[in-house]
PDB file of C-alpha atoms in Angstrom:
ATOM      1  CA  LEU Y 772      14.054  86.954  80.279  1.00  0.00           C
ATOM      2  CA  PHE Y 773      11.978  88.411  77.418  1.00  0.00           C
ATOM      3  CA  ARG Y 774      10.115  85.129  76.990  1.00  0.00           C
ATOM      4  CA  LYS Y 775       9.286  84.796  80.676  1.00  0.00           C
ATOM      5  CA  VAL Y 776       8.174  88.412  81.110  1.00  0.00           C
ATOM      6  CA  GLY Y 777       6.119  88.320  77.897  1.00  0.00           C
ATOM      7  CA  THR Y 778       4.419  85.069  78.859  1.00  0.00           C
ATOM      8  CA  ALA Y 779       3.686  86.366  82.367  1.00  0.00           C
ATOM      9  CA  LEU Y 780       2.154  89.536  80.909  1.00  0.00           C
ATOM     10  CA  ILE Y 781      -0.010  87.521  78.514  1.00  0.00           C
ATOM     11  CA  LEU Y 782      -1.279  85.457  81.460  1.00  0.00           C
ATOM     12  CA  TYR Y 783      -1.879  88.657  83.440  1.00  0.00           C
ATOM     13  CA  GLY Y 784      -3.775  90.139  80.481  1.00  0.00           C
ATOM     14  CA  ALA Y 785      -5.894  86.994  80.270  1.00  0.00           C
ATOM     15  CA  ALA Y 786      -6.555  87.195  84.022  1.00  0.00           C
ATOM     16  CA  ILE Y 787      -7.864  90.767  83.844  1.00  0.00           C
ATOM     17  CA  GLY Y 788      -9.780  90.030  80.639  1.00  0.00           C
ATOM     18  CA  PRO Y 789     -13.356  88.800  80.351  1.00  0.00           C
ATOM     19  CA  THR Y 790     -12.604  85.115  79.633  1.00  0.00           C
ATOM     20  CA  TRP Y 791     -10.183  82.231  80.053  1.00  0.00           C
ATOM     21  CA  ASN Y 792     -11.392  80.621  76.824  1.00  0.00           C
ATOM     22  CA  ILE Y 793      -8.138  80.071  74.890  1.00  0.00           C
ATOM     23  CA  TRP Y 794      -9.884  80.956  71.613  1.00  0.00           C
ATOM     24  CA  ARG Y 795     -11.243  84.266  72.970  1.00  0.00           C
ATOM     25  CA  ILE Y 796      -8.313  85.625  75.007  1.00  0.00           C
ATOM     26  CA  SER Y 797      -7.177  88.872  73.420  1.00  0.00           C
ATOM     27  CA  ILE Y 798      -4.443  91.356  74.252  1.00  0.00           C
ATOM     28  CA  ALA Y 799      -5.536  94.362  72.217  1.00  0.00           C
ATOM     29  CA  PRO Y 800      -3.323  97.245  71.105  1.00  0.00           C
ATOM     30  CA  PRO Y 801      -4.040 100.721  72.502  1.00  0.00           C
ATOM     31  CA  ASP Y 802      -6.931 102.770  71.186  1.00  0.00           C
ATOM     32  CA  LEU Y 803      -6.124 105.023  68.238  1.00  0.00           C
ATOM     33  CA  SER Y 804      -6.614 108.062  70.494  1.00  0.00           C
ATOM     34  CA  TYR Y 805      -3.305 107.264  72.269  1.00  0.00           C
ATOM     35  CA  GLY Y 806      -1.410 107.688  69.019  1.00  0.00           C
ATOM     36  CA  LEU Y 807       2.207 106.626  69.411  1.00  0.00           C
ATOM     37  CA  GLY Y 808       2.241 107.376  73.139  1.00  0.00           C
ATOM     38  CA  LEU Y 809       2.268 105.004  76.068  1.00  0.00           C
ATOM     39  CA  ALA Y 810      -1.087 103.634  77.164  1.00  0.00           C
ATOM     40  CA  PRO Y 811      -2.226 102.431  80.603  1.00  0.00           C
ATOM     41  CA  LEU Y 812      -1.663  98.701  81.117  1.00  0.00           C
ATOM     42  CA  ALA Y 813      -5.318  97.695  80.913  1.00  0.00           C
ATOM     43  CA  GLU Y 814      -5.926  99.883  77.847  1.00  0.00           C
ATOM     44  CA  GLY Y 815      -3.175  98.633  75.544  1.00  0.00           C
ATOM     45  CA  GLY Y 816      -0.057  99.107  77.631  1.00  0.00           C
ATOM     46  CA  LEU Y 817       0.201  95.341  78.053  1.00  0.00           C
ATOM     47  CA  TRP Y 818       0.237  94.993  74.266  1.00  0.00           C
ATOM     48  CA  GLN Y 819       3.067  97.525  74.021  1.00  0.00           C
ATOM     49  CA  ILE Y 820       5.215  95.764  76.628  1.00  0.00           C
ATOM     50  CA  ILE Y 821       4.441  92.297  75.219  1.00  0.00           C
ATOM     51  CA  THR Y 822       5.453  93.548  71.768  1.00  0.00           C
ATOM     52  CA  ILE Y 823       8.813  94.730  73.120  1.00  0.00           C
ATOM     53  CA  CYS Y 824       9.276  91.378  74.885  1.00  0.00           C
ATOM     54  CA  ALA Y 825       8.358  89.454  71.723  1.00  0.00           C
ATOM     55  CA  ILE Y 826      10.809  91.395  69.559  1.00  0.00           C
ATOM     56  CA  GLY Y 827      13.519  90.893  72.185  1.00  0.00           C
ATOM     57  CA  ALA Y 828      12.785  87.163  72.437  1.00  0.00           C
ATOM     58  CA  PHE Y 829      12.740  86.693  68.662  1.00  0.00           C
ATOM     59  CA  ALA Y 830      15.988  88.640  68.196  1.00  0.00           C
ATOM     60  CA  SER Y 831      17.636  86.687  71.026  1.00  0.00           C
ATOM     61  CA  TRP Y 832      16.613  83.424  69.397  1.00  0.00           C
ATOM     62  CA  ALA Y 833      17.999  84.561  66.025  1.00  0.00           C
ATOM     63  CA  LEU Y 834      21.303  85.463  67.687  1.00  0.00           C
ATOM     64  CA  ARG Y 835      21.318  82.061  69.390  1.00  0.00           C
ATOM     65  CA  GLU Y 836      20.893  80.450  65.973  1.00  0.00           C
ATOM     66  CA  VAL Y 837      23.855  82.505  64.693  1.00  0.00           C
ATOM     67  CA  GLU Y 838      25.942  81.272  67.618  1.00  0.00           C
ATOM     68  CA  ILE Y 839      24.988  77.646  66.898  1.00  0.00           C
ATOM     69  CA  CYS Y 840      25.812  78.070  63.198  1.00  0.00           C
ATOM     70  CA  ARG Y 841      29.172  79.587  64.085  1.00  0.00           C
ATOM     71  CA  LYS Y 842      29.996  76.700  66.462  1.00  0.00           C
ATOM     72  CA  LEU Y 843      28.975  74.097  63.884  1.00  0.00           C
ATOM     73  CA  GLY Y 844      30.809  75.893  61.090  1.00  0.00           C
ATOM     74  CA  ILE Y 845      27.759  75.983  58.838  1.00  0.00           C
ATOM     75  CA  GLY Y 846      26.159  78.801  56.872  1.00  0.00           C
ATOM     76  CA  TYR Y 847      23.784  81.333  58.340  1.00  0.00           C
ATOM     77  CA  HIS Y 848      20.801  80.288  56.217  1.00  0.00           C
ATOM     78  CA  VAL Y 849      18.487  79.395  59.107  1.00  0.00           C
ATOM     79  CA  PRO Y 850      19.025  82.591  61.147  1.00  0.00           C
ATOM     80  CA  PHE Y 851      18.695  84.642  57.960  1.00  0.00           C
ATOM     81  CA  ALA Y 852      15.383  82.957  57.097  1.00  0.00           C
ATOM     82  CA  PHE Y 853      14.135  83.431  60.673  1.00  0.00           C
ATOM     83  CA  SER Y 854      15.167  87.096  60.479  1.00  0.00           C
ATOM     84  CA  VAL Y 855      12.836  87.518  57.500  1.00  0.00           C
ATOM     85  CA  ALA Y 856       9.951  86.229  59.646  1.00  0.00           C
ATOM     86  CA  ILE Y 857      10.994  88.573  62.468  1.00  0.00           C
ATOM     87  CA  PHE Y 858      11.037  91.475  60.008  1.00  0.00           C
ATOM     88  CA  ALA Y 859       7.513  90.571  58.833  1.00  0.00           C
ATOM     89  CA  TYR Y 860       6.310  90.614  62.456  1.00  0.00           C
ATOM     90  CA  VAL Y 861       8.073  93.920  63.210  1.00  0.00           C
ATOM     91  CA  THR Y 862       6.572  95.404  60.051  1.00  0.00           C
ATOM     92  CA  LEU Y 863       3.033  94.620  61.232  1.00  0.00           C
ATOM     93  CA  VAL Y 864       3.383  95.624  64.892  1.00  0.00           C
ATOM     94  CA  VAL Y 865       5.929  98.470  64.757  1.00  0.00           C
ATOM     95  CA  ILE Y 866       6.620  99.894  61.291  1.00  0.00           C
ATOM     96  CA  ARG Y 867       3.034  99.921  59.956  1.00  0.00           C
ATOM     97  CA  PRO Y 868       1.538 101.452  63.139  1.00  0.00           C
ATOM     98  CA  MET Y 869       4.293 104.102  63.200  1.00  0.00           C
ATOM     99  CA  LEU Y 870       3.607 105.021  59.567  1.00  0.00           C
ATOM    100  CA  LEU Y 871      -0.139 105.215  60.287  1.00  0.00           C
ATOM    101  CA  GLY Y 872       0.448 107.267  63.448  1.00  0.00           C
ATOM    102  CA  ALA Y 873      -0.971 105.029  66.194  1.00  0.00           C
ATOM    103  CA  TRP Y 874      -0.096 101.763  67.915  1.00  0.00           C
ATOM    104  CA  GLY Y 875      -3.755 100.820  67.566  1.00  0.00           C
ATOM    105  CA  HIS Y 876      -3.077  99.810  63.959  1.00  0.00           C
ATOM    106  CA  GLY Y 877      -1.078  96.793  65.162  1.00  0.00           C
ATOM    107  CA  PHE Y 878      -2.755  93.415  65.377  1.00  0.00           C
ATOM    108  CA  PRO Y 879      -4.122  92.060  68.674  1.00  0.00           C
ATOM    109  CA  TYR Y 880      -2.572  89.015  70.328  1.00  0.00           C
ATOM    110  CA  GLY Y 881      -5.184  86.291  70.415  1.00  0.00           C
ATOM    111  CA  ILE Y 882      -6.546  83.631  68.098  1.00  0.00           C
ATOM    112  CA  PHE Y 883      -9.996  84.908  67.106  1.00  0.00           C
ATOM    113  CA  SER Y 884      -9.073  88.557  67.605  1.00  0.00           C
ATOM    114  CA  HIS Y 885      -6.125  88.174  65.235  1.00  0.00           C
ATOM    115  CA  LEU Y 886      -8.306  86.477  62.606  1.00  0.00           C
ATOM    116  CA  ASP Y 887     -10.859  89.293  62.957  1.00  0.00           C
ATOM    117  CA  TRP Y 888      -8.060  91.841  62.486  1.00  0.00           C
ATOM    118  CA  VAL Y 889      -6.861  90.132  59.287  1.00  0.00           C
ATOM    119  CA  SER Y 890     -10.415  90.059  57.944  1.00  0.00           C
ATOM    120  CA  ASN Y 891     -11.063  93.713  58.827  1.00  0.00           C
ATOM    121  CA  VAL Y 892      -7.800  94.874  57.234  1.00  0.00           C
ATOM    122  CA  GLY Y 893      -8.792  92.957  54.115  1.00  0.00           C
ATOM    123  CA  TYR Y 894     -12.136  94.779  53.971  1.00  0.00           C
ATOM    124  CA  GLN Y 895     -10.518  98.113  54.800  1.00  0.00           C
ATOM    125  CA  TYR Y 896      -8.242  97.814  51.776  1.00  0.00           C
ATOM    126  CA  LEU Y 897     -10.955  96.662  49.357  1.00  0.00           C
ATOM    127  CA  HIS Y 898     -10.676  92.880  49.653  1.00  0.00           C
ATOM    128  CA  PHE Y 899      -6.979  92.718  48.816  1.00  0.00           C
ATOM    129  CA  HIS Y 900      -7.057  89.052  49.880  1.00  0.00           C
ATOM    130  CA  TYR Y 901      -9.127  88.434  46.719  1.00  0.00           C
ATOM    131  CA  ASN Y 902      -6.706  90.372  44.524  1.00  0.00           C
ATOM    132  CA  PRO Y 903      -5.321  87.849  42.000  1.00  0.00           C
ATOM    133  CA  ALA Y 904      -1.806  89.264  42.373  1.00  0.00           C
ATOM    134  CA  HIS Y 905      -1.987  88.849  46.157  1.00  0.00           C
ATOM    135  CA  MET Y 906      -3.353  85.306  45.875  1.00  0.00           C
ATOM    136  CA  LEU Y 907      -0.639  84.381  43.382  1.00  0.00           C
ATOM    137  CA  ALA Y 908       2.081  85.905  45.570  1.00  0.00           C
ATOM    138  CA  VAL Y 909       0.911  84.043  48.679  1.00  0.00           C
ATOM    139  CA  SER Y 910       0.576  80.771  46.753  1.00  0.00           C
ATOM    140  CA  LEU Y 911       4.059  81.149  45.284  1.00  0.00           C
ATOM    141  CA  PHE Y 912       5.457  82.088  48.696  1.00  0.00           C
ATOM    142  CA  PHE Y 913       4.179  78.875  50.251  1.00  0.00           C
ATOM    143  CA  THR Y 914       5.162  76.828  47.176  1.00  0.00           C
ATOM    144  CA  THR Y 915       8.687  78.248  47.294  1.00  0.00           C
ATOM    145  CA  THR Y 916       8.902  77.478  51.001  1.00  0.00           C
ATOM    146  CA  LEU Y 917       7.821  73.889  50.363  1.00  0.00           C
ATOM    147  CA  ALA Y 918      10.246  73.481  47.439  1.00  0.00           C
ATOM    148  CA  LEU Y 919      13.172  74.890  49.411  1.00  0.00           C
ATOM    149  CA  SER Y 920      12.431  72.674  52.405  1.00  0.00           C
ATOM    150  CA  LEU Y 921      12.201  69.615  50.133  1.00  0.00           C
ATOM    151  CA  HIS Y 922      15.488  70.614  48.494  1.00  0.00           C
ATOM    152  CA  GLY Y 923      17.191  71.063  51.865  1.00  0.00           C
ATOM    153  CA  GLY Y 924      15.900  67.705  53.065  1.00  0.00           C
ATOM    154  CA  LEU Y 925      17.153  66.010  49.892  1.00  0.00           C
ATOM    155  CA  ILE Y 926      20.614  67.560  50.222  1.00  0.00           C
ATOM    156  CA  LEU Y 927      20.847  66.573  53.886  1.00  0.00           C
ATOM    157  CA  SER Y 928      19.675  63.023  53.197  1.00  0.00           C
ATOM    158  CA  ALA Y 929      22.135  62.558  50.308  1.00  0.00           C
ATOM    159  CA  ALA Y 930      25.139  64.120  52.042  1.00  0.00           C
ATOM    160  CA  ASN Y 931      27.584  61.789  53.715  1.00  0.00           C
ATOM    161  CA  PRO Y 932      29.755  63.823  56.066  1.00  0.00           C
ATOM    162  CA  GLY Y 933      32.883  62.253  57.487  1.00  0.00           C
ATOM    163  CA  ARG Y 934      33.823  62.351  61.157  1.00  0.00           C
ATOM    164  CA  ASP Y 935      35.604  65.669  60.700  1.00  0.00           C
ATOM    165  CA  GLY Y 936      32.463  67.272  59.244  1.00  0.00           C
ATOM    166  CA  THR Y 937      33.671  67.431  55.639  1.00  0.00           C
ATOM    167  CA  LEU Y 938      31.735  65.738  52.880  1.00  0.00           C
ATOM    168  CA  GLU Y 939      33.248  62.656  51.290  1.00  0.00           C
ATOM    169  CA  ASN Y 940      33.407  62.587  47.500  1.00  0.00           C
TER     170      ASN Y 940
END
């Protein structure tokens, strides 16, 4: 339900927007003047509803992963990892705007508009993308992700489960 409503609202937002160019479509958050209140649909209200739908869809998917893990009798590593990504998203579109006092501090939904937002936030906070500590952290984050995925692939390729699901020695 969340996925279908969110997708329909994104298409509606694109329809009332100035372009159908996939690179330029943008669903912008409300203006800062609305604060943490509700905005009219065409002035950021779509962004607010789409955000709720996205969080609902992501949480539903994580719970579906938990259900699959439970049925297969495996650990909850995948839903836990996905929950970290969900938390990162919620931090940028809910927690950060609430701490700053306006939904307008969230990022817009769109390809170029999102890239512009990332660039502007970087300039706003004195080029933190060029901060050596930030660059090192991002590099190590992606390196760790690669190493863990390689490790998981190696374990899965070397494991030889029996018909009952237990590993043979």
